[in-house]
mmCIF file of C-alpha atoms and ligand atoms in Angstrom:
data_model
loop_
_atom_site.group_PDB
_atom_site.id
_atom_site.type_symbol
_atom_site.label_atom_id
_atom_site.label_comp_id
_atom_site.label_asym_id
_atom_site.label_seq_id
_atom_site.Cartn_x
_atom_site.Cartn_y
_atom_site.Cartn_z
ATOM 1 C CA MET A 1387 -47.093 -66.342 16.068
ATOM 2 C CA LYS A 1388 -50.310 -66.619 18.101
ATOM 3 C CA LEU A 1389 -51.119 -69.235 20.650
ATOM 4 C CA GLY A 1390 -54.516 -67.667 20.169
ATOM 5 C CA GLU A 1391 -54.839 -69.608 16.986
ATOM 6 C CA LEU A 1392 -56.123 -72.507 18.878
ATOM 7 C CA ALA A 1393 -58.612 -75.109 18.169
ATOM 8 C CA PRO A 1394 -61.935 -74.170 19.891
ATOM 9 C CA MET A 1395 -62.275 -75.768 23.307
ATOM 10 C CA VAL A 1396 -65.639 -77.414 22.872
ATOM 11 C CA GLY A 1397 -66.896 -80.745 24.132
ATOM 12 C CA ASN A 1398 -64.703 -83.755 23.866
ATOM 13 C CA GLN A 1399 -61.156 -82.848 22.654
ATOM 14 C CA GLY A 1400 -60.279 -86.576 22.109
ATOM 15 C CA SER A 1401 -60.388 -88.490 18.889
ATOM 16 C CA PRO A 1402 -63.687 -88.334 17.108
ATOM 17 C CA GLU A 1403 -64.345 -92.039 18.000
ATOM 18 C CA SER A 1404 -63.648 -91.558 21.585
ATOM 19 C CA GLU A 1405 -66.256 -90.385 24.181
ATOM 20 C CA ALA A 1406 -63.654 -89.830 26.940
ATOM 21 C CA PRO A 1407 -61.979 -86.416 27.270
ATOM 22 C CA THR A 1408 -58.275 -86.653 26.667
ATOM 23 C CA VAL A 1409 -55.225 -85.229 28.337
ATOM 24 C CA LYS A 1410 -52.857 -86.432 25.723
ATOM 25 C CA ALA A 1411 -51.392 -84.405 22.911
ATOM 26 C CA ALA A 1412 -52.475 -85.061 19.301
ATOM 27 C CA GLN A 1413 -49.847 -86.788 17.179
ATOM 28 C CA PHE A 1414 -46.834 -84.640 16.157
ATOM 29 C CA GLU A 1415 -43.482 -85.094 14.535
ATOM 30 C CA TYR A 1416 -40.540 -84.222 16.700
ATOM 31 C CA CYS A 1417 -37.177 -82.772 15.663
ATOM 32 C CA ARG A 1418 -34.196 -81.616 17.640
ATOM 33 C CA PRO A 1419 -32.042 -79.308 15.475
ATOM 34 C CA GLY A 1420 -28.478 -78.446 16.438
ATOM 35 C CA SER A 1421 -28.413 -74.795 15.323
ATOM 36 C CA VAL A 1422 -30.719 -71.815 15.184
ATOM 37 C CA ARG A 1423 -30.571 -71.880 11.381
ATOM 38 C CA ALA A 1424 -31.718 -75.527 11.349
ATOM 39 C CA ALA A 1425 -34.564 -74.668 13.702
ATOM 40 C CA VAL A 1426 -35.702 -71.818 11.508
ATOM 41 C CA ASP A 1427 -35.544 -74.330 8.481
ATOM 42 C CA ALA A 1428 -37.577 -76.916 10.370
ATOM 43 C CA LEU A 1429 -40.223 -74.360 11.217
ATOM 44 C CA ARG A 1430 -40.281 -73.058 7.661
ATOM 45 C CA THR A 1431 -40.666 -76.464 6.066
ATOM 46 C CA SER A 1432 -43.568 -77.342 8.503
ATOM 47 C CA GLY A 1433 -45.537 -74.684 6.459
ATOM 48 C CA GLY A 1434 -46.542 -72.599 9.546
ATOM 49 C CA ASP A 1435 -47.740 -75.589 11.495
ATOM 50 C CA GLY A 1436 -44.599 -76.151 13.655
ATOM 51 C CA LYS A 1437 -44.053 -75.005 17.144
ATOM 52 C CA ILE A 1438 -40.866 -74.488 19.119
ATOM 53 C CA ILE A 1439 -40.618 -76.376 22.420
ATOM 54 C CA ALA A 1440 -38.275 -74.835 25.084
ATOM 55 C CA GLY A 1441 -39.118 -75.612 28.725
ATOM 56 C CA GLY A 1442 -42.552 -76.920 27.743
ATOM 57 C CA GLN A 1443 -44.158 -75.361 30.817
ATOM 58 C CA SER A 1444 -46.733 -73.459 28.829
ATOM 59 C CA LEU A 1445 -46.733 -75.464 25.577
ATOM 60 C CA VAL A 1446 -47.233 -78.957 27.023
ATOM 61 C CA PRO A 1447 -50.500 -78.036 28.802
ATOM 62 C CA VAL A 1448 -51.690 -76.427 25.630
ATOM 63 C CA LEU A 1449 -50.886 -79.712 23.688
ATOM 64 C CA ALA A 1450 -52.328 -81.947 26.388
ATOM 65 C CA MET A 1451 -55.639 -80.091 26.409
ATOM 66 C CA ARG A 1452 -55.502 -80.083 22.616
ATOM 67 C CA LEU A 1453 -55.847 -76.292 22.550
ATOM 68 C CA GLY A 1454 -53.084 -76.433 19.963
ATOM 69 C CA ARG A 1455 -52.248 -79.203 17.514
ATOM 70 C CA PRO A 1456 -48.932 -78.372 15.786
ATOM 71 C CA SER A 1457 -47.779 -81.034 13.372
ATOM 72 C CA VAL A 1458 -44.107 -80.594 14.249
ATOM 73 C CA LEU A 1459 -42.373 -79.831 17.527
ATOM 74 C CA VAL A 1460 -39.017 -78.224 17.088
ATOM 75 C CA ASP A 1461 -37.066 -78.784 20.300
ATOM 76 C CA ILE A 1462 -34.415 -76.082 20.649
ATOM 77 C CA ASN A 1463 -32.938 -77.385 23.946
ATOM 78 C CA ARG A 1464 -29.700 -78.807 22.417
ATOM 79 C CA ILE A 1465 -28.871 -75.703 20.366
ATOM 80 C CA PRO A 1466 -25.488 -74.544 21.760
ATOM 81 C CA GLY A 1467 -25.019 -70.956 22.990
ATOM 82 C CA LEU A 1468 -28.593 -70.159 23.900
ATOM 83 C CA ALA A 1469 -28.357 -70.686 27.588
ATOM 84 C CA ARG A 1470 -25.799 -68.000 28.401
ATOM 85 C CA ILE A 1471 -25.983 -64.745 30.296
ATOM 86 C CA GLU A 1472 -23.265 -62.322 29.210
ATOM 87 C CA SER A 1473 -22.396 -58.704 29.685
ATOM 88 C CA ILE A 1474 -22.671 -56.564 26.559
ATOM 89 C CA ASP A 1475 -21.141 -53.665 28.374
ATOM 90 C CA ASP A 1476 -21.290 -52.379 31.939
ATOM 91 C CA ARG A 1477 -24.925 -51.250 31.365
ATOM 92 C CA THR A 1478 -26.493 -54.201 29.510
ATOM 93 C CA ILE A 1479 -26.723 -57.946 29.795
ATOM 94 C CA ARG A 1480 -27.695 -60.311 27.081
ATOM 95 C CA VAL A 1481 -29.778 -63.325 28.282
ATOM 96 C CA GLY A 1482 -29.990 -66.302 25.914
ATOM 97 C CA ALA A 1483 -33.431 -67.633 25.130
ATOM 98 C CA LEU A 1484 -32.796 -70.982 26.887
ATOM 99 C CA VAL A 1485 -31.719 -69.480 30.227
ATOM 100 C CA ARG A 1486 -34.040 -71.076 32.846
ATOM 101 C CA HIS A 1487 -36.076 -69.122 35.293
ATOM 102 C CA ARG A 1488 -34.007 -70.812 38.085
ATOM 103 C CA SER A 1489 -30.742 -69.385 36.609
ATOM 104 C CA LEU A 1490 -32.435 -65.971 36.444
ATOM 105 C CA VAL A 1491 -33.177 -66.246 40.122
ATOM 106 C CA GLU A 1492 -29.588 -67.191 40.812
ATOM 107 C CA GLN A 1493 -27.759 -64.690 38.681
ATOM 108 C CA ARG A 1494 -26.422 -61.522 40.396
ATOM 109 C CA ALA A 1495 -25.926 -59.280 37.421
ATOM 110 C CA MET A 1496 -29.436 -57.901 37.478
ATOM 111 C CA PRO A 1497 -31.192 -58.192 40.816
ATOM 112 C CA LEU A 1498 -34.497 -57.000 39.419
ATOM 113 C CA LEU A 1499 -34.539 -60.011 37.106
ATOM 114 C CA SER A 1500 -33.730 -62.358 39.949
ATOM 115 C CA GLU A 1501 -36.523 -60.884 42.087
ATOM 116 C CA ALA A 1502 -39.088 -61.153 39.174
ATOM 117 C CA ALA A 1503 -38.113 -64.733 38.242
ATOM 118 C CA SER A 1504 -38.490 -65.797 41.868
ATOM 119 C CA TRP A 1505 -42.193 -65.059 41.610
ATOM 120 C CA ILE A 1506 -42.776 -67.453 38.675
ATOM 121 C CA GLY A 1507 -44.731 -70.489 39.566
ATOM 122 C CA HIS A 1508 -43.073 -73.239 41.524
ATOM 123 C CA THR A 1509 -39.634 -74.824 41.671
ATOM 124 C CA ALA A 1510 -40.378 -77.399 38.954
ATOM 125 C CA ILE A 1511 -41.655 -74.724 36.556
ATOM 126 C CA ARG A 1512 -38.708 -72.468 37.237
ATOM 127 C CA THR A 1513 -36.303 -75.345 36.679
ATOM 128 C CA ARG A 1514 -37.585 -75.992 33.144
ATOM 129 C CA GLY A 1515 -39.195 -72.737 31.996
ATOM 130 C CA THR A 1516 -37.085 -70.338 29.932
ATOM 131 C CA ILE A 1517 -36.950 -66.612 29.397
ATOM 132 C CA GLY A 1518 -37.369 -67.062 25.645
ATOM 133 C CA GLY A 1519 -40.505 -69.225 26.236
ATOM 134 C CA SER A 1520 -42.013 -66.802 28.662
ATOM 135 C CA ILE A 1521 -41.535 -63.794 26.304
ATOM 136 C CA ALA A 1522 -42.644 -65.673 23.266
ATOM 137 C CA HIS A 1523 -45.690 -67.037 25.117
ATOM 138 C CA ALA A 1524 -46.632 -63.411 25.979
ATOM 139 C CA ASP A 1525 -48.911 -64.074 28.875
ATOM 140 C CA PRO A 1526 -50.111 -60.544 29.993
ATOM 141 C CA ALA A 1527 -49.780 -61.683 33.586
ATOM 142 C CA ALA A 1528 -46.321 -63.162 33.330
ATOM 143 C CA GLU A 1529 -43.453 -61.540 35.167
ATOM 144 C CA LEU A 1530 -40.699 -61.508 32.584
ATOM 145 C CA PRO A 1531 -42.576 -59.640 29.820
ATOM 146 C CA VAL A 1532 -43.210 -56.886 32.402
ATOM 147 C CA VAL A 1533 -39.503 -56.659 33.253
ATOM 148 C CA ALA A 1534 -38.731 -56.566 29.457
ATOM 149 C CA ALA A 1535 -41.252 -53.795 28.869
ATOM 150 C CA ALA A 1536 -40.039 -51.716 31.867
ATOM 151 C CA VAL A 1537 -36.381 -51.590 30.863
ATOM 152 C CA ASP A 1538 -37.046 -51.260 27.156
ATOM 153 C CA ALA A 1539 -35.436 -54.642 26.329
ATOM 154 C CA ASN A 1540 -34.269 -55.518 22.864
ATOM 155 C CA ILE A 1541 -35.297 -58.930 21.704
ATOM 156 C CA HIS A 1542 -33.153 -60.768 19.145
ATOM 157 C CA VAL A 1543 -34.940 -62.938 16.596
ATOM 158 C CA ALA A 1544 -33.709 -65.205 13.870
ATOM 159 C CA GLY A 1545 -36.119 -65.943 10.963
ATOM 160 C CA ALA A 1546 -36.252 -67.126 7.381
ATOM 161 C CA ALA A 1547 -35.132 -63.581 6.162
ATOM 162 C CA GLY A 1548 -32.206 -63.301 8.640
ATOM 163 C CA THR A 1549 -31.943 -61.724 12.094
ATOM 164 C CA ARG A 1550 -33.597 -58.695 13.529
ATOM 165 C CA THR A 1551 -34.069 -57.018 16.832
ATOM 166 C CA LEU A 1552 -37.458 -55.904 18.240
ATOM 167 C CA SER A 1553 -38.375 -53.659 21.102
ATOM 168 C CA ALA A 1554 -40.740 -55.032 23.725
ATOM 169 C CA ALA A 1555 -43.368 -52.716 22.446
ATOM 170 C CA GLU A 1556 -42.942 -54.050 18.931
ATOM 171 C CA LEU A 1557 -42.965 -57.715 20.092
ATOM 172 C CA PHE A 1558 -46.002 -57.788 22.404
ATOM 173 C CA ILE A 1559 -49.144 -57.228 20.427
ATOM 174 C CA GLY A 1560 -51.860 -58.862 22.435
ATOM 175 C CA PRO A 1561 -52.708 -61.550 25.042
ATOM 176 C CA LEU A 1562 -50.659 -64.648 24.032
ATOM 177 C CA ALA A 1563 -49.775 -62.968 20.804
ATOM 178 C CA THR A 1564 -46.507 -61.513 19.508
ATOM 179 C CA SER A 1565 -45.227 -60.186 16.191
ATOM 180 C CA LEU A 1566 -43.053 -63.278 15.779
ATOM 181 C CA GLY A 1567 -43.542 -65.086 12.486
ATOM 182 C CA ASP A 1568 -44.251 -68.764 12.133
ATOM 183 C CA SER A 1569 -40.570 -69.644 11.487
ATOM 184 C CA ASP A 1570 -38.975 -67.090 13.877
ATOM 185 C CA VAL A 1571 -36.796 -68.183 16.792
ATOM 186 C CA LEU A 1572 -36.287 -65.801 19.707
ATOM 187 C CA THR A 1573 -32.595 -66.148 20.478
ATOM 188 C CA ALA A 1574 -31.684 -63.616 23.163
ATOM 189 C CA VAL A 1575 -32.938 -60.667 25.163
ATOM 190 C CA ASP A 1576 -30.798 -57.590 25.880
ATOM 191 C CA LEU A 1577 -31.738 -56.005 29.250
ATOM 192 C CA PRO A 1578 -30.452 -52.580 30.280
ATOM 193 C CA LEU A 1579 -29.421 -52.715 33.919
ATOM 194 C CA PRO A 1580 -31.432 -50.274 36.094
ATOM 195 C CA THR A 1581 -29.609 -48.131 38.652
ATOM 196 C CA ARG A 1582 -32.578 -48.408 40.974
ATOM 197 C CA TRP A 1583 -35.649 -50.582 40.860
ATOM 198 C CA GLY A 1584 -38.824 -51.751 42.595
ATOM 199 C CA PHE A 1585 -40.940 -54.849 42.078
ATOM 200 C CA ALA A 1586 -44.395 -55.411 43.618
ATOM 201 C CA GLU A 1587 -46.811 -58.150 42.801
ATOM 202 C CA LEU A 1588 -50.263 -59.120 44.156
ATOM 203 C CA SER A 1589 -51.107 -62.806 43.770
ATOM 204 C CA ARG A 1590 -53.636 -64.792 45.610
ATOM 205 C CA ARG A 1591 -51.319 -67.680 46.539
ATOM 206 C CA GLN A 1592 -47.616 -68.064 46.247
ATOM 207 C CA GLY A 1593 -46.804 -69.251 42.710
ATOM 208 C CA ASP A 1594 -49.996 -68.020 41.080
ATOM 209 C CA PHE A 1595 -49.756 -65.597 38.223
ATOM 210 C CA GLY A 1596 -50.017 -61.991 39.534
ATOM 211 C CA LEU A 1597 -53.303 -60.186 39.577
ATOM 212 C CA VAL A 1598 -51.190 -57.057 39.274
ATOM 213 C CA THR A 1599 -47.368 -56.985 38.775
ATOM 214 C CA VAL A 1600 -45.538 -53.690 38.770
ATOM 215 C CA VAL A 1601 -41.916 -53.045 37.803
ATOM 216 C CA ALA A 1602 -40.394 -49.633 38.319
ATOM 217 C CA ALA A 1603 -36.872 -49.230 36.902
ATOM 218 C CA GLU A 1604 -34.527 -46.279 36.593
ATOM 219 C CA VAL A 1605 -32.582 -46.484 33.411
ATOM 220 C CA ASP A 1606 -30.487 -43.668 31.984
ATOM 221 C CA GLY A 1607 -31.804 -41.391 34.702
ATOM 222 C CA GLN A 1608 -35.483 -41.946 33.728
ATOM 223 C CA ILE A 1609 -37.958 -43.845 35.914
ATOM 224 C CA LYS A 1610 -39.896 -46.279 33.731
ATOM 225 C CA ILE A 1611 -42.913 -48.234 34.873
ATOM 226 C CA ALA A 1612 -44.540 -51.452 33.389
ATOM 227 C CA ILE A 1613 -47.568 -53.177 34.739
ATOM 228 C CA GLY A 1614 -48.729 -56.724 34.042
ATOM 229 C CA GLY A 1615 -52.095 -58.371 34.436
ATOM 230 C CA VAL A 1616 -54.035 -55.194 33.666
ATOM 231 C CA GLY A 1617 -54.222 -55.130 29.902
ATOM 232 C CA PRO A 1618 -53.565 -57.287 26.837
ATOM 233 C CA VAL A 1619 -49.883 -56.520 27.008
ATOM 234 C CA PRO A 1620 -47.643 -55.046 29.656
ATOM 235 C CA VAL A 1621 -48.817 -51.412 30.186
ATOM 236 C CA ARG A 1622 -46.409 -48.446 30.268
ATOM 237 C CA PRO A 1623 -48.259 -45.689 31.986
ATOM 238 C CA ARG A 1624 -46.648 -42.712 30.198
ATOM 239 C CA GLU A 1625 -48.370 -40.033 32.202
ATOM 240 C CA ALA A 1626 -47.180 -41.569 35.480
ATOM 241 C CA GLU A 1627 -43.656 -41.662 34.045
ATOM 242 C CA GLU A 1628 -43.922 -37.996 33.003
ATOM 243 C CA ILE A 1629 -44.809 -37.093 36.570
ATOM 244 C CA LEU A 1630 -41.524 -38.639 37.633
ATOM 245 C CA ALA A 1631 -39.481 -37.263 34.751
ATOM 246 C CA GLY A 1632 -35.930 -36.231 35.470
ATOM 247 C CA GLY A 1633 -35.559 -39.146 37.969
ATOM 248 C CA SER A 1634 -36.124 -36.949 40.953
ATOM 249 C CA ALA A 1635 -39.042 -39.076 42.187
ATOM 250 C CA ALA A 1636 -39.671 -36.951 45.262
ATOM 251 C CA ARG A 1637 -41.865 -38.931 47.562
ATOM 252 C CA SER A 1638 -44.741 -36.491 47.216
ATOM 253 C CA ARG A 1639 -44.935 -37.287 43.518
ATOM 254 C CA LEU A 1640 -45.139 -41.139 43.916
ATOM 255 C CA ALA A 1641 -48.783 -41.077 45.034
ATOM 256 C CA GLU A 1642 -49.663 -38.821 42.141
ATOM 257 C CA ALA A 1643 -47.796 -41.149 39.688
ATOM 258 C CA ALA A 1644 -49.524 -44.177 41.136
ATOM 259 C CA LYS A 1645 -52.926 -42.618 40.673
ATOM 260 C CA ALA A 1646 -52.037 -41.826 37.046
ATOM 261 C CA ALA A 1647 -50.886 -45.459 36.467
ATOM 262 C CA ALA A 1648 -54.222 -46.790 37.690
ATOM 263 C CA VAL A 1649 -56.016 -44.662 35.172
ATOM 264 C CA ALA A 1650 -53.779 -45.933 32.346
ATOM 265 C CA VAL A 1651 -54.732 -49.575 32.685
ATOM 266 C CA THR A 1652 -57.488 -51.477 30.996
ATOM 267 C CA VAL A 1653 -59.205 -53.668 33.529
ATOM 268 C CA GLY A 1654 -62.244 -55.898 33.430
ATOM 269 C CA THR A 1655 -63.939 -58.032 35.909
ATOM 270 C CA ASP A 1656 -63.029 -61.698 35.725
ATOM 271 C CA ILE A 1657 -63.150 -64.761 38.016
ATOM 272 C CA HIS A 1658 -60.070 -63.502 39.860
ATOM 273 C CA ALA A 1659 -60.941 -59.903 40.639
ATOM 274 C CA SER A 1660 -63.438 -57.104 39.941
ATOM 275 C CA ALA A 1661 -62.295 -54.237 37.652
ATOM 276 C CA ALA A 1662 -62.516 -51.854 40.590
ATOM 277 C CA TYR A 1663 -60.303 -54.019 42.801
ATOM 278 C CA ARG A 1664 -57.674 -54.494 40.085
ATOM 279 C CA ARG A 1665 -57.597 -50.747 39.481
ATOM 280 C CA ALA A 1666 -57.265 -49.967 43.132
ATOM 281 C CA MET A 1667 -54.478 -52.556 43.478
ATOM 282 C CA THR A 1668 -52.745 -51.123 40.360
ATOM 283 C CA GLU A 1669 -52.519 -47.791 42.288
ATOM 284 C CA GLU A 1670 -51.380 -49.432 45.516
ATOM 285 C CA PHE A 1671 -48.758 -51.703 43.988
ATOM 286 C CA THR A 1672 -47.421 -49.022 41.716
ATOM 287 C CA ARG A 1673 -46.922 -46.882 44.771
ATOM 288 C CA ARG A 1674 -45.139 -49.772 46.524
ATOM 289 C CA ALA A 1675 -42.813 -50.429 43.593
ATOM 290 C CA LEU A 1676 -41.985 -46.695 43.338
ATOM 291 C CA GLU A 1677 -41.321 -46.466 47.077
ATOM 292 C CA GLN A 1678 -38.971 -49.453 46.844
ATOM 293 C CA LEU A 1679 -37.186 -47.823 43.983
ATOM 294 C CA THR A 1680 -36.765 -44.510 45.714
ATOM 295 C CA SER A 1681 -35.622 -46.032 49.027
ATOM 296 C CA SER A 1682 -32.980 -48.192 47.295
ATOM 297 C CA VAL A 1683 -29.378 -47.080 46.801
ATOM 298 C CA SER A 1684 -28.439 -46.187 43.298
ATOM 299 C CA LYS A 1685 -25.929 -48.687 41.853
ATOM 300 C CA GLY A 1686 -24.457 -46.218 39.311
ATOM 301 C CA ALA A 1687 -24.404 -47.444 35.733
ATOM 302 C CA ALA A 1688 -24.833 -51.108 36.687
HETATM 303 C C1 FAD B 3111 -48.501 -74.447 37.013
HETATM 304 C C2 FAD B 3111 -47.789 -73.328 36.257
HETATM 305 C C3 FAD B 3111 -47.638 -72.096 36.867
HETATM 306 C C4 FAD B 3111 -46.980 -71.101 36.228
HETATM 307 N N1 FAD B 3111 -46.879 -69.890 36.828
HETATM 308 C C5 FAD B 3111 -46.279 -68.858 36.166
HETATM 309 C C6 FAD B 3111 -46.147 -67.596 36.797
HETATM 310 O O1 FAD B 3111 -46.557 -67.357 37.951
HETATM 311 N N2 FAD B 3111 -45.566 -66.644 36.054
HETATM 312 C C7 FAD B 3111 -45.091 -66.806 34.812
HETATM 313 O O2 FAD B 3111 -44.568 -65.915 34.209
HETATM 314 N N3 FAD B 3111 -45.225 -67.995 34.208
HETATM 315 C C8 FAD B 3111 -45.802 -69.034 34.870
HETATM 316 N N4 FAD B 3111 -45.867 -70.233 34.204
HETATM 317 C C9 FAD B 3111 -45.381 -70.410 32.858
HETATM 318 C C10 FAD B 3111 -43.862 -70.621 32.849
HETATM 319 O O3 FAD B 3111 -43.238 -69.463 33.198
HETATM 320 C C11 FAD B 3111 -43.334 -71.031 31.403
HETATM 321 O O4 FAD B 3111 -42.072 -71.544 31.664
HETATM 322 C C12 FAD B 3111 -43.232 -69.969 30.427
HETATM 323 O O5 FAD B 3111 -44.446 -69.225 30.210
HETATM 324 C C13 FAD B 3111 -42.894 -70.573 29.029
HETATM 325 O O6 FAD B 3111 -41.498 -70.964 28.990
HETATM 326 P P1 FAD B 3111 -41.119 -72.390 28.435
HETATM 327 O O7 FAD B 3111 -39.607 -72.297 28.233
HETATM 328 O O8 FAD B 3111 -41.651 -73.382 29.326
HETATM 329 O O9 FAD B 3111 -41.844 -72.321 26.967
HETATM 330 P P2 FAD B 3111 -42.577 -73.478 26.204
HETATM 331 O O10 FAD B 3111 -43.761 -73.940 27.017
HETATM 332 O O11 FAD B 3111 -41.686 -74.485 25.687
HETATM 333 O O12 FAD B 3111 -43.184 -72.580 24.948
HETATM 334 C C14 FAD B 3111 -44.154 -71.611 25.210
HETATM 335 C C15 FAD B 3111 -44.441 -70.902 23.842
HETATM 336 O O13 FAD B 3111 -43.379 -70.089 23.427
HETATM 337 C C16 FAD B 3111 -42.774 -70.621 22.195
HETATM 338 N N5 FAD B 3111 -41.360 -70.489 22.362
HETATM 339 C C17 FAD B 3111 -40.588 -71.030 23.327
HETATM 340 N N6 FAD B 3111 -39.318 -70.707 23.115
HETATM 341 C C18 FAD B 3111 -39.339 -69.945 22.006
HETATM 342 C C19 FAD B 3111 -38.208 -69.254 21.338
HETATM 343 N N7 FAD B 3111 -36.962 -69.312 21.812
HETATM 344 N N8 FAD B 3111 -38.487 -68.582 20.193
HETATM 345 C C20 FAD B 3111 -39.831 -68.550 19.758
HETATM 346 N N9 FAD B 3111 -40.806 -69.082 20.385
HETATM 347 C C21 FAD B 3111 -40.560 -69.824 21.502
HETATM 348 C C22 FAD B 3111 -43.370 -72.022 22.029
HETATM 349 O O14 FAD B 3111 -43.479 -72.395 20.675
HETATM 350 C C23 FAD B 3111 -44.705 -71.854 22.740
HETATM 351 O O15 FAD B 3111 -45.675 -71.227 21.884
HETATM 352 C C24 FAD B 3111 -46.553 -71.304 34.893
HETATM 353 C C25 FAD B 3111 -46.619 -72.566 34.272
HETATM 354 C C26 FAD B 3111 -47.264 -73.578 34.959
HETATM 355 C C27 FAD B 3111 -47.406 -74.953 34.289
#
């Protein structure tokens, strides 16, 4: 499902008769199913023109600016069981799609997740926004997709043909684009718990999306790196990971790995930063995340 399938943003987005620009959504039907199955059915019967609403923190602005005009909004907020965090085993937690960013900050099972969520927007946004919404929205600069990519999360999806599990690499296919189908509901995310981790983000002001966000996570003895804001999807710089293979991560290798990470990203110049600056910051913030990881104490399996 692509938020990229949006009405072109040209001229007046209001009604054809009106001259004034609008900040109100176009008309839509609203339904509030009581189960995942009913949500999938509601999306299916909308003929590909329905949208899930979870926290609304990304979707409502899209509707208000009429960048999207779904005919049906499927509100999943009352579906029981989707707002839980539970342990699958001592190495993995399952986070339900409706767990709010604020609860991610407050939980203690996965400190990396807490740190990453604390960088999202402002209090009001963290209070409403959900992990499922953030991952389904797939903003390349958002923090939670970077965490999901770094730890090789498994994402559970319910759709018309039943349930399935996708890796982060299978899910994220482009900026604001995922491999989710029109009637798919993301139900939960399984996150392996890193034994050591580092998180480093550069943003211009507190609460802004990151210009560069780096997560380094040691999982099963391997150091994995994911970088947001520097490509259409979170980037895994494989060469940098290979430099650190075996988990030894001697300090002398961190600079070398950070340099390799900066080569792996796809950067362009935009209103926020030049390509050269973003690449330089990728190297710097990768080094910082790796240093944080190597200076932290291993937490064993969990
Ligand atoms: C001012 C502002 C600042 C922000 N700053 C940041 C930031 O710094 N970092 C950051 O990461 N985010 C930021 N956000 C976005 C915020 O994190 C959103 O909460 C998040 O992107 C979407 O989560 P949501 O629950 O609000 O989803 P919604 O807005 O309800 O939905 C977003 C999209 O995901 C789909 N969707 C939602 N849930 C599901 C599901 N379970 N299954 C399938 N599809 C689903 C919807 O149909 C929609 O297409 C900001 C938002 C605002 C308004």
